[in-house]
Amino acid sequence: MKILINSDITSEQQQQIEAVSDAIQIVKPQSSAETTREIVDTDIVFGGFNRSLFENAEQLKWVQVWAAGVDGILFSEFVDSDVILTSAKGFVGTHLADQAWALILGLLRGVGRSVRERTWDNKMSIRLATWELGERTLGIVGLGGTGLEVARRAQGFEMHVIAVDPEAVEAPTFVHEIWKMDRFDDLLAQSDIVCICAPLTPETEGMFNDAVFQKMQSHALLINVTRGKIVDGEALIRALNDERIGGAGLDVTPVEPLPADSPLWDMPNVIITPHVAGGSPIRMDRTVALFCDNLERFLVGKPLLSVIDKRKGY
């Protein structure tokens, strides 16, 4: 069983993979030309994946990417193939949730304004703009790994948590209500904070548009830590300018990098971080551990973890 590692991992992490079985052969190409040669008879890819690798692979059975989102590799030929796709979904939620809460608190407590404006004269205006989280409602769009971790942290702030998800998801005790997408409007109307924790799919692309912003409360904060294209960028700017929503915390934007002339940079009620929510010093350790677990399962024919339904996109 040949495994092509297309990712930067340490020698210790490679040894961890090698220890799974004597029946595997690991290759870690050092150039694109070597990768093209090695992919031909590769059975498993761990790490980066693209159309070129797929087109040159003759016996590929399974791909595990290190990211959680897979929207960038769901080209039709791959989707239609029998190749299994797994990702890190369910294993990156903790640091994405930390980023979401950093953005929430940065907006709510005036951190963004303080850093940007560099003056003591804004003290009273920041104080007057704050509100407490206790007994407020947090609405989560997508109750997967990231959504669950965002909700879990809301317990400490004594918030009421509601969520929508297209799948039948069992609600943990710290999520008070979970609805299907037909109650999305109810979530918008009730939420003081709306946190996007969904993957990018044809159904979610651009879903936060003018009509959606009209249904949010005028003081509500929008937080996005998954995919920027879920939000219509021009509609967001209009909603902020017209004070239809109270602010936005964005780790991802519809266009990345966000253009230097975007008005979002200078809005006092917006905080932007440059797609850093995925950062964690132990992320690759978790991903390698997941791959090793899945490799053991694959070798004995057990179901894999974090499998992507390629047609749904998550």
Short mmCIF file of C-alpha atoms in Angstrom, two decimals:
data_model
loop_
_atom_site.label_atom_id
_atom_site.label_comp_id
_atom_site.label_asym_id
_atom_site.label_seq_id
_atom_site.Cartn_x
_atom_site.Cartn_y
_atom_site.Cartn_z
CA MET A 1 0.00 0.00 0.00
CA LYS A 2 1.72 3.15 -1.23
CA ILE A 3 1.14 6.46 0.57
CA LEU A 4 2.19 9.78 -0.92
CA ILE A 5 2.70 12.48 1.70
CA ASN A 6 2.14 15.87 0.12
CA SER A 7 2.48 18.00 3.23
CA ASP A 8 5.13 19.37 5.54
CA ILE A 9 5.36 16.97 8.45
CA THR A 10 8.19 16.29 10.87
CA SER A 11 10.30 13.15 10.85
CA GLU A 12 8.61 12.15 14.11
CA GLN A 13 5.19 12.50 12.52
CA GLN A 14 6.32 10.44 9.53
CA GLN A 15 7.59 7.75 11.88
CA GLN A 16 4.20 7.79 13.59
CA ILE A 17 2.55 7.00 10.25
CA GLU A 18 5.13 4.35 9.37
CA ALA A 19 4.48 2.62 12.71
CA VAL A 20 0.88 1.91 11.76
CA SER A 21 1.75 -1.09 9.56
CA ASP A 22 4.58 -2.92 7.86
CA ALA A 23 2.35 -3.21 4.81
CA ILE A 24 2.72 0.44 3.79
CA GLN A 25 5.30 2.25 1.70
CA ILE A 26 5.67 5.98 2.26
CA VAL A 27 7.00 8.44 -0.29
CA LYS A 28 7.49 12.14 0.36
CA PRO A 29 8.39 13.84 -2.94
CA GLN A 30 10.71 16.82 -2.88
CA SER A 31 9.67 18.37 -6.20
CA SER A 32 6.60 18.66 -8.42
CA ALA A 33 8.25 16.42 -11.03
CA GLU A 34 8.89 13.73 -8.42
CA THR A 35 5.31 14.06 -7.21
CA THR A 36 4.02 13.53 -10.75
CA ARG A 37 6.10 10.37 -11.08
CA GLU A 38 5.17 8.96 -7.70
CA ILE A 39 1.43 9.59 -7.91
CA VAL A 40 1.00 7.11 -10.76
CA ASP A 41 0.93 4.01 -8.54
CA THR A 42 -0.06 5.71 -5.28
CA ASP A 43 -2.97 4.27 -3.31
CA ILE A 44 -3.35 7.01 -0.66
CA VAL A 45 -2.58 10.73 -0.64
CA PHE A 46 -2.11 12.58 2.62
CA GLY A 47 -1.92 16.37 2.36
CA GLY A 48 -2.35 18.65 -0.64
CA PHE A 49 -4.46 17.44 -3.54
CA ASN A 50 -5.40 18.89 -6.91
CA ARG A 51 -6.66 18.02 -10.37
CA SER A 52 -3.18 17.25 -11.71
CA LEU A 53 -2.57 14.62 -9.04
CA PHE A 54 -5.96 13.07 -9.72
CA GLU A 55 -5.41 12.97 -13.47
CA ASN A 56 -2.03 11.25 -13.12
CA ALA A 57 -3.09 8.74 -10.47
CA GLU A 58 -3.90 5.28 -11.82
CA GLN A 59 -4.85 3.40 -8.65
CA LEU A 60 -5.81 6.06 -6.14
CA LYS A 61 -8.26 4.87 -3.48
CA TRP A 62 -8.30 7.48 -0.73
CA VAL A 63 -7.28 11.11 -0.16
CA GLN A 64 -6.98 12.76 3.24
CA VAL A 65 -6.37 16.50 3.11
CA TRP A 66 -5.08 18.44 6.11
CA ALA A 67 -7.70 21.19 5.87
CA ALA A 68 -11.31 20.94 7.00
CA GLY A 69 -12.86 22.69 3.99
CA VAL A 70 -12.65 20.94 0.62
CA ASP A 71 -14.47 23.34 -1.71
CA GLY A 72 -11.26 23.99 -3.67
CA ILE A 73 -10.79 20.39 -4.82
CA LEU A 74 -14.31 19.26 -5.66
CA PHE A 75 -13.90 19.23 -9.45
CA SER A 76 -16.46 17.05 -11.20
CA GLU A 77 -14.17 14.18 -12.19
CA PHE A 78 -13.06 13.71 -8.61
CA VAL A 79 -16.59 14.04 -7.25
CA ASP A 80 -17.81 11.38 -9.68
CA SER A 81 -14.99 8.97 -8.84
CA ASP A 82 -14.94 6.21 -6.23
CA VAL A 83 -11.95 7.76 -4.46
CA ILE A 84 -12.74 8.33 -0.78
CA LEU A 85 -12.15 11.84 0.55
CA THR A 86 -11.55 12.63 4.21
CA SER A 87 -10.57 15.94 5.75
CA ALA A 88 -9.78 17.42 9.14
CA LYS A 89 -13.42 18.34 9.73
CA GLY A 90 -14.30 17.91 13.36
CA PHE A 91 -10.66 18.36 14.39
CA VAL A 92 -10.08 22.08 13.75
CA GLY A 93 -13.13 23.43 15.53
CA THR A 94 -11.33 24.32 18.72
CA HIS A 95 -9.02 26.97 17.25
CA LEU A 96 -11.63 28.30 14.82
CA ALA A 97 -13.93 28.74 17.80
CA ASP A 98 -11.20 30.56 19.73
CA GLN A 99 -10.85 32.97 16.80
CA ALA A 100 -14.60 33.50 16.62
CA TRP A 101 -14.69 34.45 20.28
CA ALA A 102 -11.67 36.73 19.88
CA LEU A 103 -13.59 38.59 17.18
CA ILE A 104 -16.79 38.72 19.25
CA LEU A 105 -15.05 40.13 22.30
CA GLY A 106 -12.88 42.44 20.23
CA LEU A 107 -16.01 44.01 18.77
CA LEU A 108 -18.07 44.01 21.94
CA ARG A 109 -15.39 45.49 24.20
CA GLY A 110 -14.00 48.06 21.79
CA VAL A 111 -10.65 46.36 21.24
CA GLY A 112 -10.73 46.88 17.49
CA ARG A 113 -11.51 50.57 17.83
CA SER A 114 -8.89 51.06 20.53
CA VAL A 115 -6.12 49.54 18.44
CA ARG A 116 -7.19 51.40 15.31
CA GLU A 117 -7.89 54.84 16.79
CA ARG A 118 -5.03 55.08 19.33
CA THR A 119 -6.64 57.74 21.49
CA TRP A 120 -8.04 58.11 25.00
CA ASP A 121 -10.83 60.38 23.72
CA ASN A 122 -12.98 57.44 22.55
CA LYS A 123 -13.38 56.05 26.08
CA MET A 124 -16.98 57.08 26.65
CA SER A 125 -18.19 56.24 23.15
CA ILE A 126 -16.72 52.73 23.51
CA ARG A 127 -18.31 52.32 26.93
CA LEU A 128 -21.70 53.40 25.62
CA ALA A 129 -21.52 50.95 22.71
CA THR A 130 -20.85 47.84 24.84
CA TRP A 131 -23.42 45.32 25.95
CA GLU A 132 -23.19 42.16 28.04
CA LEU A 133 -23.46 38.65 26.66
CA GLY A 134 -25.40 37.10 29.54
CA GLU A 135 -28.93 36.02 28.50
CA ARG A 136 -28.28 37.18 24.94
CA THR A 137 -28.81 34.82 21.99
CA LEU A 138 -26.02 33.34 19.89
CA GLY A 139 -27.15 31.97 16.55
CA ILE A 140 -24.87 29.43 14.86
CA VAL A 141 -25.15 28.61 11.17
CA GLY A 142 -23.77 25.09 10.77
CA LEU A 143 -23.46 22.90 13.84
CA GLY A 144 -20.44 20.84 12.80
CA GLY A 145 -17.16 20.72 14.68
CA THR A 146 -16.59 24.47 14.63
CA GLY A 147 -20.19 25.33 15.48
CA LEU A 148 -20.19 22.96 18.43
CA GLU A 149 -17.00 24.47 19.84
CA VAL A 150 -18.31 28.02 19.43
CA ALA A 151 -21.48 26.97 21.24
CA ARG A 152 -19.54 25.21 23.99
CA ARG A 153 -17.67 28.42 24.81
CA ALA A 154 -20.94 30.36 25.01
CA GLN A 155 -21.78 28.49 28.20
CA GLY A 156 -19.24 30.53 30.11
CA PHE A 157 -21.02 33.72 29.05
CA GLU A 158 -24.45 32.35 30.02
CA MET A 159 -25.83 32.82 26.51
CA HIS A 160 -28.85 31.20 24.92
CA VAL A 161 -27.63 29.21 21.90
CA ILE A 162 -29.67 28.33 18.84
CA ALA A 163 -28.46 26.78 15.59
CA VAL A 164 -29.52 25.79 12.09
CA ASP A 165 -28.08 22.94 10.08
CA PRO A 166 -29.24 21.12 6.92
CA GLU A 167 -28.51 17.75 8.54
CA ALA A 168 -30.29 16.03 11.41
CA VAL A 169 -27.89 16.96 14.20
CA GLU A 170 -28.40 15.90 17.80
CA ALA A 171 -28.21 18.95 20.04
CA PRO A 172 -25.84 18.78 23.03
CA THR A 173 -27.02 20.25 26.32
CA PHE A 174 -25.32 23.58 25.65
CA VAL A 175 -27.30 24.15 22.43
CA HIS A 176 -30.83 25.03 23.46
CA GLU A 177 -32.52 24.68 20.07
CA ILE A 178 -31.44 23.34 16.70
CA TRP A 179 -33.54 23.78 13.59
CA LYS A 180 -33.40 22.83 9.95
CA MET A 181 -32.66 25.54 7.40
CA ASP A 182 -36.35 26.35 6.93
CA ARG A 183 -36.08 28.27 10.23
CA PHE A 184 -33.02 30.27 9.21
CA ASP A 185 -35.09 33.45 9.27
CA ASP A 186 -36.12 32.72 12.86
CA LEU A 187 -32.47 32.41 13.85
CA LEU A 188 -31.66 35.73 12.21
CA ALA A 189 -34.52 37.52 13.95
CA GLN A 190 -33.68 36.15 17.41
CA SER A 191 -29.88 36.32 17.44
CA ASP A 192 -27.75 39.06 18.98
CA ILE A 193 -24.70 37.42 17.40
CA VAL A 194 -24.78 35.32 14.22
CA CYS A 195 -21.74 33.10 13.76
CA ILE A 196 -21.09 31.44 10.41
CA CYS A 197 -19.61 27.98 10.97
CA ALA A 198 -20.73 26.38 7.71
CA PRO A 199 -18.70 25.01 4.78
CA LEU A 200 -18.75 26.67 1.38
CA THR A 201 -21.14 24.81 -0.91
CA PRO A 202 -23.37 25.87 -3.81
CA GLU A 203 -26.15 26.29 -1.23
CA THR A 204 -24.18 28.50 1.14
CA GLU A 205 -22.28 30.65 -1.36
CA GLY A 206 -23.56 34.20 -1.06
CA MET A 207 -26.32 33.21 1.36
CA PHE A 208 -25.68 36.27 3.55
CA ASN A 209 -27.12 38.83 1.15
CA ASP A 210 -29.19 42.01 1.38
CA ALA A 211 -32.37 40.10 2.25
CA VAL A 212 -30.64 38.24 5.08
CA PHE A 213 -29.14 41.39 6.59
CA GLN A 214 -32.59 42.98 6.57
CA LYS A 215 -33.80 40.16 8.84
CA MET A 216 -31.04 40.54 11.43
CA GLN A 217 -31.37 42.77 14.49
CA SER A 218 -29.86 46.22 14.00
CA HIS A 219 -27.37 45.71 16.86
CA ALA A 220 -26.45 42.14 15.86
CA LEU A 221 -22.86 41.15 15.15
CA LEU A 222 -21.91 38.91 12.22
CA ILE A 223 -18.93 36.60 12.76
CA ASN A 224 -17.35 34.51 10.00
CA VAL A 225 -14.44 32.09 10.53
CA THR A 226 -15.07 29.47 7.82
CA ARG A 227 -15.40 30.69 4.23
CA GLY A 228 -15.59 34.28 3.02
CA LYS A 229 -17.75 33.62 -0.03
CA ILE A 230 -20.67 32.62 2.18
CA VAL A 231 -21.12 36.38 2.59
CA ASP A 232 -22.00 38.74 -0.26
CA GLY A 233 -19.28 41.33 0.29
CA GLU A 234 -21.11 44.29 -1.26
CA ALA A 235 -24.28 43.46 0.66
CA LEU A 236 -22.26 43.36 3.89
CA ILE A 237 -20.81 46.81 3.22
CA ARG A 238 -24.30 48.17 2.53
CA ALA A 239 -25.66 46.60 5.73
CA LEU A 240 -22.87 48.14 7.80
CA ASN A 241 -23.13 51.56 6.18
CA ASP A 242 -26.91 51.62 6.59
CA GLU A 243 -26.64 50.38 10.21
CA ARG A 244 -28.83 47.37 9.45
CA ILE A 245 -26.40 45.31 11.57
CA GLY A 246 -24.17 46.35 14.45
CA GLY A 247 -20.80 45.08 13.26
CA ALA A 248 -18.78 42.25 11.75
CA GLY A 249 -15.82 40.14 12.79
CA LEU A 250 -14.21 38.50 9.77
CA ASP A 251 -11.35 36.05 9.62
CA VAL A 252 -12.33 35.26 6.04
CA THR A 253 -13.52 37.62 3.32
CA PRO A 254 -15.28 37.18 -0.06
CA VAL A 255 -12.03 38.09 -1.84
CA GLU A 256 -8.72 37.06 -0.30
CA PRO A 257 -6.50 38.90 0.27
CA LEU A 258 -9.02 41.63 1.01
CA PRO A 259 -8.15 44.54 -1.32
CA ALA A 260 -6.38 47.43 0.37
CA ASP A 261 -9.10 49.83 -0.82
CA SER A 262 -11.96 47.84 0.69
CA PRO A 263 -14.05 50.09 2.98
CA LEU A 264 -14.24 47.22 5.47
CA TRP A 265 -10.70 47.99 6.67
CA ASP A 266 -11.66 51.42 8.02
CA MET A 267 -15.09 50.73 9.49
CA PRO A 268 -15.02 51.23 13.27
CA ASN A 269 -17.45 48.36 13.84
CA VAL A 270 -15.46 45.80 11.84
CA ILE A 271 -12.52 43.63 12.87
CA ILE A 272 -10.60 41.73 10.21
CA THR A 273 -7.95 39.06 10.72
CA PRO A 274 -6.16 37.59 7.67
CA HIS A 275 -7.53 34.03 7.60
CA VAL A 276 -5.59 32.92 10.67
CA ALA A 277 -8.27 30.94 12.52
CA GLY A 278 -6.77 27.69 11.27
CA GLY A 279 -3.50 28.37 13.06
CA SER A 280 -2.54 26.13 15.97
CA PRO A 281 0.82 24.72 17.07
CA ILE A 282 -0.75 21.30 17.52
CA ARG A 283 -2.96 21.24 14.44
CA MET A 284 -0.68 18.97 12.43
CA ASP A 285 -0.27 16.64 15.39
CA ARG A 286 -4.05 16.22 15.48
CA THR A 287 -4.21 15.75 11.72
CA VAL A 288 -1.49 13.11 11.68
CA ALA A 289 -3.17 11.30 14.57
CA LEU A 290 -6.45 11.34 12.61
CA PHE A 291 -4.68 10.01 9.53
CA CYS A 292 -3.06 7.19 11.52
CA ASP A 293 -6.42 6.25 13.01
CA ASN A 294 -8.00 6.29 9.56
CA LEU A 295 -5.11 4.33 8.08
CA GLU A 296 -5.62 1.57 10.63
CA ARG A 297 -9.30 1.54 9.74
CA PHE A 298 -8.62 1.55 6.00
CA LEU A 299 -6.26 -1.40 6.20
CA VAL A 300 -8.88 -3.56 7.91
CA GLY A 301 -11.90 -2.28 6.02
CA LYS A 302 -13.51 -0.25 8.82
CA PRO A 303 -15.41 3.01 8.11
CA LEU A 304 -13.18 6.08 8.09
CA LEU A 305 -13.58 9.19 10.22
CA SER A 306 -14.28 12.69 8.84
CA VAL A 307 -15.47 11.37 5.47
CA ILE A 308 -16.63 14.02 3.01
CA ASP A 309 -19.77 13.50 0.98
CA LYS A 310 -18.26 14.88 -2.20
CA ARG A 311 -21.61 15.70 -3.73
CA LYS A 312 -22.77 17.70 -0.71
CA GLY A 313 -19.34 19.28 -0.19
CA TYR A 314 -19.02 18.47 3.51
#
